[in-house]
XYZ file of C-alpha atoms in Angstrom:
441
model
C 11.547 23.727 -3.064
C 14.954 22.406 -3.181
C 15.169 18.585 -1.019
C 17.784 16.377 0.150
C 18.962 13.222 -1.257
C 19.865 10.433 1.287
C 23.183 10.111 3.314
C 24.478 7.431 0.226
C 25.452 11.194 -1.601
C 28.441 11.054 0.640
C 29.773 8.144 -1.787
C 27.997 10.023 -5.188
C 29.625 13.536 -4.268
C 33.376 12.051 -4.751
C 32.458 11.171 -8.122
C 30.680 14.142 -9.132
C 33.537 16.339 -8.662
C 35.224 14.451 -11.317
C 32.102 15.523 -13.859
C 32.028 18.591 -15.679
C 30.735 21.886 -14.567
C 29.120 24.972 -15.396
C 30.096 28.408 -13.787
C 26.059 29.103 -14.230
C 23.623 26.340 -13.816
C 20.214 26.334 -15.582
C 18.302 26.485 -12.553
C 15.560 28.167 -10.941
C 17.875 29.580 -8.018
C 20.991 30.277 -11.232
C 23.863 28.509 -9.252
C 25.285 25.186 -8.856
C 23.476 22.728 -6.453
C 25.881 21.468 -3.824
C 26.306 17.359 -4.238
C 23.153 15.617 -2.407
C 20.663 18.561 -3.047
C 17.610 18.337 -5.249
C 17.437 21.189 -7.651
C 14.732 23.542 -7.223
C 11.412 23.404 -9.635
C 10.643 25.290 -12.233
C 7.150 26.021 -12.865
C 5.068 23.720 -14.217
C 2.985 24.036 -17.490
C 0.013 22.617 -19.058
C 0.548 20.307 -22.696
C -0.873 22.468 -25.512
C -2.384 21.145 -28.716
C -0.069 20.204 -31.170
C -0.239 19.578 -34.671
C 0.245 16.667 -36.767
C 3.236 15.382 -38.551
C 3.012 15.451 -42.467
C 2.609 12.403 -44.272
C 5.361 10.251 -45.297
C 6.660 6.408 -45.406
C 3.838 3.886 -43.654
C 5.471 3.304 -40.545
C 5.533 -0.312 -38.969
C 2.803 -1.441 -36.964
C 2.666 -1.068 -33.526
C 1.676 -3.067 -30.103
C -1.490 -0.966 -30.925
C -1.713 -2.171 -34.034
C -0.790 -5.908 -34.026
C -3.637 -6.144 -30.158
C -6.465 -8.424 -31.211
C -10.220 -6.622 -31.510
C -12.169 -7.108 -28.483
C -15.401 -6.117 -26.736
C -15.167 -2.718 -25.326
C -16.244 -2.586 -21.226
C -16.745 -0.176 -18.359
C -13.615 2.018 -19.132
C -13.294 2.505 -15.067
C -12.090 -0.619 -15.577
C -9.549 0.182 -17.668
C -7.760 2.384 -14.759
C -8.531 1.188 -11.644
C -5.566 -0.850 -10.068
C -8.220 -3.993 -8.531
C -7.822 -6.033 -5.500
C -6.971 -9.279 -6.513
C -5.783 -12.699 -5.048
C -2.242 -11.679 -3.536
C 0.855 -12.345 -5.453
C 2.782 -15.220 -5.414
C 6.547 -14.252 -5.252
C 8.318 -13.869 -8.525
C 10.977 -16.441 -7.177
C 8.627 -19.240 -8.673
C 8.300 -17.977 -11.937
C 5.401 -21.073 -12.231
C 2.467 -21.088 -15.298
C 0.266 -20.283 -12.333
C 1.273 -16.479 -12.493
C 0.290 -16.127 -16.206
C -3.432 -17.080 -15.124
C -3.364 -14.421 -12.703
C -2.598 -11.488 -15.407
C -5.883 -11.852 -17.274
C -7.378 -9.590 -14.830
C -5.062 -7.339 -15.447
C -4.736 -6.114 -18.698
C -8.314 -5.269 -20.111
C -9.802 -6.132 -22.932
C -10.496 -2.640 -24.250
C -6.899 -2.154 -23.969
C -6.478 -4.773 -26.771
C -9.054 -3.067 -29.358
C -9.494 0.676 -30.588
C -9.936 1.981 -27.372
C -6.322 1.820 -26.509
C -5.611 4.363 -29.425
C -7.805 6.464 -27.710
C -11.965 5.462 -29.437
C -14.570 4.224 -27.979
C -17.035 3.543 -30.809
C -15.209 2.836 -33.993
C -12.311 1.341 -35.520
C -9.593 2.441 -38.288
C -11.204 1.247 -41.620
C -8.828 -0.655 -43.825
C -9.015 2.712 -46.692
C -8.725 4.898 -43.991
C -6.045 7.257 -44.970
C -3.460 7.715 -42.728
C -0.973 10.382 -42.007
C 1.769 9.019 -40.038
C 5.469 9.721 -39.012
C 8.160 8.499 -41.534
C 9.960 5.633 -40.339
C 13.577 4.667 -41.714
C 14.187 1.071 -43.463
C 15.949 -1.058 -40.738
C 19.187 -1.119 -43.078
C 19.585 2.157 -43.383
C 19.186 2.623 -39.511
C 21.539 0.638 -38.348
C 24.094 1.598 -40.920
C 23.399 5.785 -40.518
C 21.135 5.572 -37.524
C 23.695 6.588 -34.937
C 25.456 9.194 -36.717
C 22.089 10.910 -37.745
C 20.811 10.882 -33.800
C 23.998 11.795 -32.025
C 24.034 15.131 -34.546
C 20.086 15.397 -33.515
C 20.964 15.136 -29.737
C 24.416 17.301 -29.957
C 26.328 15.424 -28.197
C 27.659 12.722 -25.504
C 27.568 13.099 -22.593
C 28.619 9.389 -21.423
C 32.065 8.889 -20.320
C 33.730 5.227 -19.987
C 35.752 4.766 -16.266
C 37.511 1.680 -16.008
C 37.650 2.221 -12.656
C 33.904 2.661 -12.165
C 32.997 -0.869 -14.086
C 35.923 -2.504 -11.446
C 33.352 -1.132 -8.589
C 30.272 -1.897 -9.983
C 28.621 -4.613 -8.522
C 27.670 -7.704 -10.914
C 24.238 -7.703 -9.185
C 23.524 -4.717 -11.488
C 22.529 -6.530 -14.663
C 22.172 -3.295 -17.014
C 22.025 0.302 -16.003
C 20.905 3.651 -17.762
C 18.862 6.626 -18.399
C 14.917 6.493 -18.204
C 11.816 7.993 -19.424
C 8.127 7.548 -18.754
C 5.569 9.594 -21.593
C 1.902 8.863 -22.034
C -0.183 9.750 -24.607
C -3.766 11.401 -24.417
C -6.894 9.345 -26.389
C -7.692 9.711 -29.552
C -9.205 14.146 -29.624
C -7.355 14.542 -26.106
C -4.455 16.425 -26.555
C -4.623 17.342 -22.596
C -5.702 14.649 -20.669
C -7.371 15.590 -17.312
C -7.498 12.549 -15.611
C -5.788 8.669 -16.094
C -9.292 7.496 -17.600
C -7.587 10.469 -20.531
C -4.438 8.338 -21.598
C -4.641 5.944 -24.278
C -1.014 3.797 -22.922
C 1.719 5.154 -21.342
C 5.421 4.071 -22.518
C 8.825 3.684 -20.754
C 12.049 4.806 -23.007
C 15.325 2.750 -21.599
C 18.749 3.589 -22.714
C 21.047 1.492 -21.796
C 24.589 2.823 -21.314
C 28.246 0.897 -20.356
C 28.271 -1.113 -16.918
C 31.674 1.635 -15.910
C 29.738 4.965 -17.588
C 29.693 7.857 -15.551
C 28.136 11.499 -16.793
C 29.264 14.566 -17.642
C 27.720 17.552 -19.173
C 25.368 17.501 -22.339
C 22.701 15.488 -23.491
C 23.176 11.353 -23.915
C 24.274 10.524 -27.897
C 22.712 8.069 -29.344
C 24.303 4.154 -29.751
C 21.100 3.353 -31.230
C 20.542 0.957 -29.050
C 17.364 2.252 -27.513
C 14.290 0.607 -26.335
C 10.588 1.103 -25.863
C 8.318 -0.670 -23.948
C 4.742 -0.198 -23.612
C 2.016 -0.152 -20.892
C -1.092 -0.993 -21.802
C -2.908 -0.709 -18.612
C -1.448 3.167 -18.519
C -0.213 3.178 -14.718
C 2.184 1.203 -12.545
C 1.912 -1.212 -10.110
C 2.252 0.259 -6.756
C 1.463 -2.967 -4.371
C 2.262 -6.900 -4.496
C -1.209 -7.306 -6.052
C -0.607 -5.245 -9.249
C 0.995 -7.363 -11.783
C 0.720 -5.659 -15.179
C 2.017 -6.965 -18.219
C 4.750 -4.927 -20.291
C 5.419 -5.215 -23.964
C 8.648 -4.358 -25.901
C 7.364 -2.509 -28.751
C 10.966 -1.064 -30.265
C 14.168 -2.143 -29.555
C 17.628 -1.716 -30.876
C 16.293 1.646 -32.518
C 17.243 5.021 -32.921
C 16.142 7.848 -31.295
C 14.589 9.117 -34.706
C 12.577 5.810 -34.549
C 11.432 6.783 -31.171
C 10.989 10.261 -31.675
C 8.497 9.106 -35.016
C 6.959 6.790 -32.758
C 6.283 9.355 -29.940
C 4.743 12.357 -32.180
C 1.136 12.995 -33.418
C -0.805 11.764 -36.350
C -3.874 12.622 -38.242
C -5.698 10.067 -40.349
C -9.289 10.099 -42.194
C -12.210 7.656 -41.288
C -15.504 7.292 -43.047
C -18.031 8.404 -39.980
C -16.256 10.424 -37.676
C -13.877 11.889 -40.443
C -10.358 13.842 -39.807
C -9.097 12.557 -36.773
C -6.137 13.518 -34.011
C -3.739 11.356 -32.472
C -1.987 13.721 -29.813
C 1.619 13.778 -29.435
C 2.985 11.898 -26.488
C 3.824 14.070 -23.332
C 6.496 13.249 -20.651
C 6.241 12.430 -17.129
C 9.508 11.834 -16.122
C 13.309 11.420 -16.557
C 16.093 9.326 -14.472
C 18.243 6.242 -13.918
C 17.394 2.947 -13.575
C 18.989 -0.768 -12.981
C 18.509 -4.326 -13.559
C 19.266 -5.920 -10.836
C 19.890 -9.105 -9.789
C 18.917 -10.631 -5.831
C 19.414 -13.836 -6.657
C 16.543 -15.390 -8.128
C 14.429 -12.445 -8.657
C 14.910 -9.619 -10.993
C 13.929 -6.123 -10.787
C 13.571 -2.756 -12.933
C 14.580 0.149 -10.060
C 14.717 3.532 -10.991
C 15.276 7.348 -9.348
C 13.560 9.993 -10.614
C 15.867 13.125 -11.546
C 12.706 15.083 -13.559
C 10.684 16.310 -11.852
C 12.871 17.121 -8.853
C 9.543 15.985 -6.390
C 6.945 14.288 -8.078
C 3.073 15.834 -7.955
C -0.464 14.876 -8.858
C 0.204 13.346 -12.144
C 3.335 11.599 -11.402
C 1.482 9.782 -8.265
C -1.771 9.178 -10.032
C 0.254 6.828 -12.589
C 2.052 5.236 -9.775
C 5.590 7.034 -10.505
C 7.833 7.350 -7.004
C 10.963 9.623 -6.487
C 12.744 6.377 -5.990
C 11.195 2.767 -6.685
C 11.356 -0.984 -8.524
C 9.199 -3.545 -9.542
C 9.829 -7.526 -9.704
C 10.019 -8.377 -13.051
C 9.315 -11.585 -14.598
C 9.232 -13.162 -18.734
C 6.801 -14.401 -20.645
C 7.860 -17.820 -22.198
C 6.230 -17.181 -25.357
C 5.881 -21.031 -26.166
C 3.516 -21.377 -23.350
C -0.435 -20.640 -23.404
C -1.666 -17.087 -22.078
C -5.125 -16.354 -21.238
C -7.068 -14.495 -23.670
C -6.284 -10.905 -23.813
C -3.135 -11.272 -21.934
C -1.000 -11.760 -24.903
C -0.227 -10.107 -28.393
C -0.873 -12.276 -31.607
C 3.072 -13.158 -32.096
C 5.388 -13.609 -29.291
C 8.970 -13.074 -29.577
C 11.381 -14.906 -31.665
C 13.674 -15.709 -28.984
C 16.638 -18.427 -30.277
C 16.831 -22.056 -28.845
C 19.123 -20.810 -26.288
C 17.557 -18.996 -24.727
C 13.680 -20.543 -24.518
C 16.335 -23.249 -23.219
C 16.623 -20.863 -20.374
C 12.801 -21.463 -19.568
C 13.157 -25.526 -19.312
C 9.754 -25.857 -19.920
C 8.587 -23.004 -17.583
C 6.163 -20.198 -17.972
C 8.406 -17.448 -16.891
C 11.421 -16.643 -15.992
C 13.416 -13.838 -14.375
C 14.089 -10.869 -16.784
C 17.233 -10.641 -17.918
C 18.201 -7.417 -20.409
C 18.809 -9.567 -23.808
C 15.532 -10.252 -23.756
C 14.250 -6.965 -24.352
C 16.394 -6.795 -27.250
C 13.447 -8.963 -28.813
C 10.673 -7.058 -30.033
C 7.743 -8.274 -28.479
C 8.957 -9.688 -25.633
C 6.108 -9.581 -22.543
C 6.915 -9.494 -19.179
C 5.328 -8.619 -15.501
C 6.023 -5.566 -13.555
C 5.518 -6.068 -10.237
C 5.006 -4.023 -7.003
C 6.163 -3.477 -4.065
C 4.478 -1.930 -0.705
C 7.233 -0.242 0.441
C 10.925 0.161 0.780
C 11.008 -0.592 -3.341
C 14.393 0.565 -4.325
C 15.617 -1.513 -0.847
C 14.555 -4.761 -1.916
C 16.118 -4.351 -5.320
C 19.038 -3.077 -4.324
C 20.575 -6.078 -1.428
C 23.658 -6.507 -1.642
C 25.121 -9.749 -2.955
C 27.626 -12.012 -1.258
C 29.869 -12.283 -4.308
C 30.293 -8.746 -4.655
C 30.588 -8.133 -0.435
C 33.627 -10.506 -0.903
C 35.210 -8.498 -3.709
C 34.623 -5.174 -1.611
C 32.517 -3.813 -4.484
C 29.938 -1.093 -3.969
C 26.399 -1.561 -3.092
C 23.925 -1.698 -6.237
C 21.736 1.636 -4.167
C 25.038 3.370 -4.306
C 26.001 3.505 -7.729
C 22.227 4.238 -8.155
C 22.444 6.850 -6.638
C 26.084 8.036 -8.054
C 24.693 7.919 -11.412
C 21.347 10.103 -10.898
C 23.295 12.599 -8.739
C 25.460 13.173 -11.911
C 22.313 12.823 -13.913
C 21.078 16.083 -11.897
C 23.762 17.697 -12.336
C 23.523 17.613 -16.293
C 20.374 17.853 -16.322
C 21.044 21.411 -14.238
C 23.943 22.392 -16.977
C 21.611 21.381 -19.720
C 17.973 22.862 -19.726
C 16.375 21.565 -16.820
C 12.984 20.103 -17.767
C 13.426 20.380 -21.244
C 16.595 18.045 -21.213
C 14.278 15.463 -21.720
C 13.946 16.799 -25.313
C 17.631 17.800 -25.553
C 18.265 14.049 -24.867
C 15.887 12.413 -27.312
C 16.512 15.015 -29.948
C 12.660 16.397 -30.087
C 11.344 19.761 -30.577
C 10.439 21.146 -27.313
C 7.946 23.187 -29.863
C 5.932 19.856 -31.154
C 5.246 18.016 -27.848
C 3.976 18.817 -24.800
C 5.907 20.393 -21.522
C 6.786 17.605 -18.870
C 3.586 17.905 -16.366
C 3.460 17.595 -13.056
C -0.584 18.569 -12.526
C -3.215 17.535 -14.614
């Protein structure tokens, strides 16, 4: 059922006349959706079992991985989103809020269980079948050539025009993806107690880019963060720490990273790691409102979000407060992976002795870099999306409008492209090896 973006389309529609189009969209309805209209749904499918990929080059270890062993608990633990003392604003960024996070992030999330078992662990001679990975040299030297021939194309297009109205409030924009991935045997989860960790794929893109038609290239310049609790935070009190496991990678690191494995153990024998399915596809910004952060995002796939999208806390439109990690200071137990990131002087400068700070995009261009995601009760996207003074006084645009300017052209690639199955088109994956986007469990 086709639905209606807000009246801030008005400013989106004069720039997506300037994008390409397609005398035959890729829709369900098989024309063109006029400028502020949601395209309609296609139908949604069920993940099927995949197999494995074949064995190759030991790829590096993950936030998986590198978590410390721990006692395994009540796994309704592991999914419920608790009551818990309410949050202090992120504007204080004090060593007070890194206390507060313990409850947050459980402990079985830090041992086996987060790979999907309950009862054992990955010997040490287990053999293991995973994804080849490339050396780091080689990526960044052939990594972007090799991914924009795997994607097909670019579909980002500089505007000089477009940076000049950008407000400065917006910190970093670009394309989004959520995936999660079923436990360990589950290759079609049922219910949220069914995902191992879930994963956000950001891809950052020029402060003046506007889009056209085809899927995004590839800069490799592409991050991926995990989640270990699985959901998001969908009120004040949720305040879930996020890792960055990838960054600066191509999408053939991230497609490796996303795919299935099979290894060997000694009691339970052959066993599956499912393929990670996606959830969802968009825009998002960084934003700035002064001395808060936040990650916002609109959701473009699915065109109305259903059962699985609101289970893990995913809105049509929504933000969190975000908030670093100083990785010099203490974390509770379980709240923290083994190494922190290698941030230079200047920047742990930026901390002057303080737990946290506000997120600021270089610093998920550290691998391993933990920060907060924090919700909001309502009016999300609002609150990270006021206006500044600075940019009032230089007659820029709001930060909601070129949100909303970039997903409307978003849709309409996405309605050129392949609809749902952009998301694969974009991250050059076989639509064939991983799981339909899903909508219903």
């Amino acid at each position: 059922m086709a639905g209606t973006r807000s009246s801030a389309r008005k400013a989106a529609s004069a720039a997506a006349s300037s994008s390409p189009t397609s005398s035959q969209s890729q829709s369900a309805a098989g024309k063109d959706s006029a400028p502020g209209s949601k395209r309609k749904g296609g139908p949604t499918t069920s993940p099927q079992a995949k197999r494995g990929r074949k064995g190759g080059k030991k790829e590096q270890a993950t936030i998986e991985d590198t978590l410390p062993n721990q006692a395994i608990e009540d796994e309704s633990k592991d999914t419920e989103m608790k009551d818990q003392p309410e949050a202090p604003s992120a504007e204080s960024h004090e060593p007070p809020l890194a206390e507060d996070v313990s409850t947050e992030k459980p402990k079985q999330e830090d041992s086996a269980t987060a790979n999907g078992e309950s009862s054992e662990q990955k010997p040490q001679d287990a053999t293991t079948i995973e994804p080849q990975q490339m050396p780091e040299a080689d990526a960044k030297q052939n990594g972007t050539e090799e991914a924009n021939q795997s994607t097909g194309g670019d579909a980002v297009e500089e505007s000089p025009k477009r940076e000049e109205s950008t407000p400065s409030s917006i910190l970093e924009k670009g394309i989004i993806y959520f995936f999660f991935r079923g436990r360990v045997g589950i290759n079609e989860p049922s219910v949220v107690n069914d995902i191992a960790r879930s994963y956000i794929i950001l891809r950052p893109l020029p402060h003046g880019a506007k889009l056209g038609d085809g899927p995004i290239g590839d800069a490799g310049h592409n991050r991926m963060l995990a989640l270990p609790k699985k959901v998001l935070p969908v009120s004040p009190k949720d305040r879930f720490m996020t890792f960055v496991e990838k960054t600066n990678v191509t999408m053939e690191e991230i497609k490796n990273s996303l795919s299935a494995s099979d290894y060997m153990t000694k009691t339970a024998g052959s066993r599956h790691t499912p393929a990670a399915a996606p959830i969802g596809e968009g825009v998002y910004a960084i934003t700035s409102t002064g001395r808060e952060t936040h990650l916002a995002y609109i959701l473009t796939i699915p065109n109305e979000v259903s059962e699985i999208q609101d289970d893990v806390g995913l809105r049509q439109r929504g933000s969190f407060v975000t908030s670093a990690k100083n990785p010099e200071t203490a974390a509770p137990a379980g709240a923290s992976l083994p190494k922190g990131a290698e941030y230079p002087k200047e920047i742990l400068d930026e901390f002057r002795g303080r737990g946290w700070m506000p997120l600021e995009p270089k610093l998920l261009d550290y691998e391993n870099t933990q920060f907060l995601i924090i919700g909001h009760n309502d009016d999300a996207l609002e609150k990270a999306t006021v206006p500044q003074p600075d940019d009032e006084k230089q007659d820029k645009q709001e930060p909601k409008e070129e949100l909303e300017k970039l997903e409307h052209e978003d849709e309409l690639r996405v309605e050129h492209l392949k609809g749902d199955d952009t998301v694969f088109e974009d991250l050059g994956l076989s639509s064939k090896e991983y799981p339909k986007l899903q909508t219903t469990w």
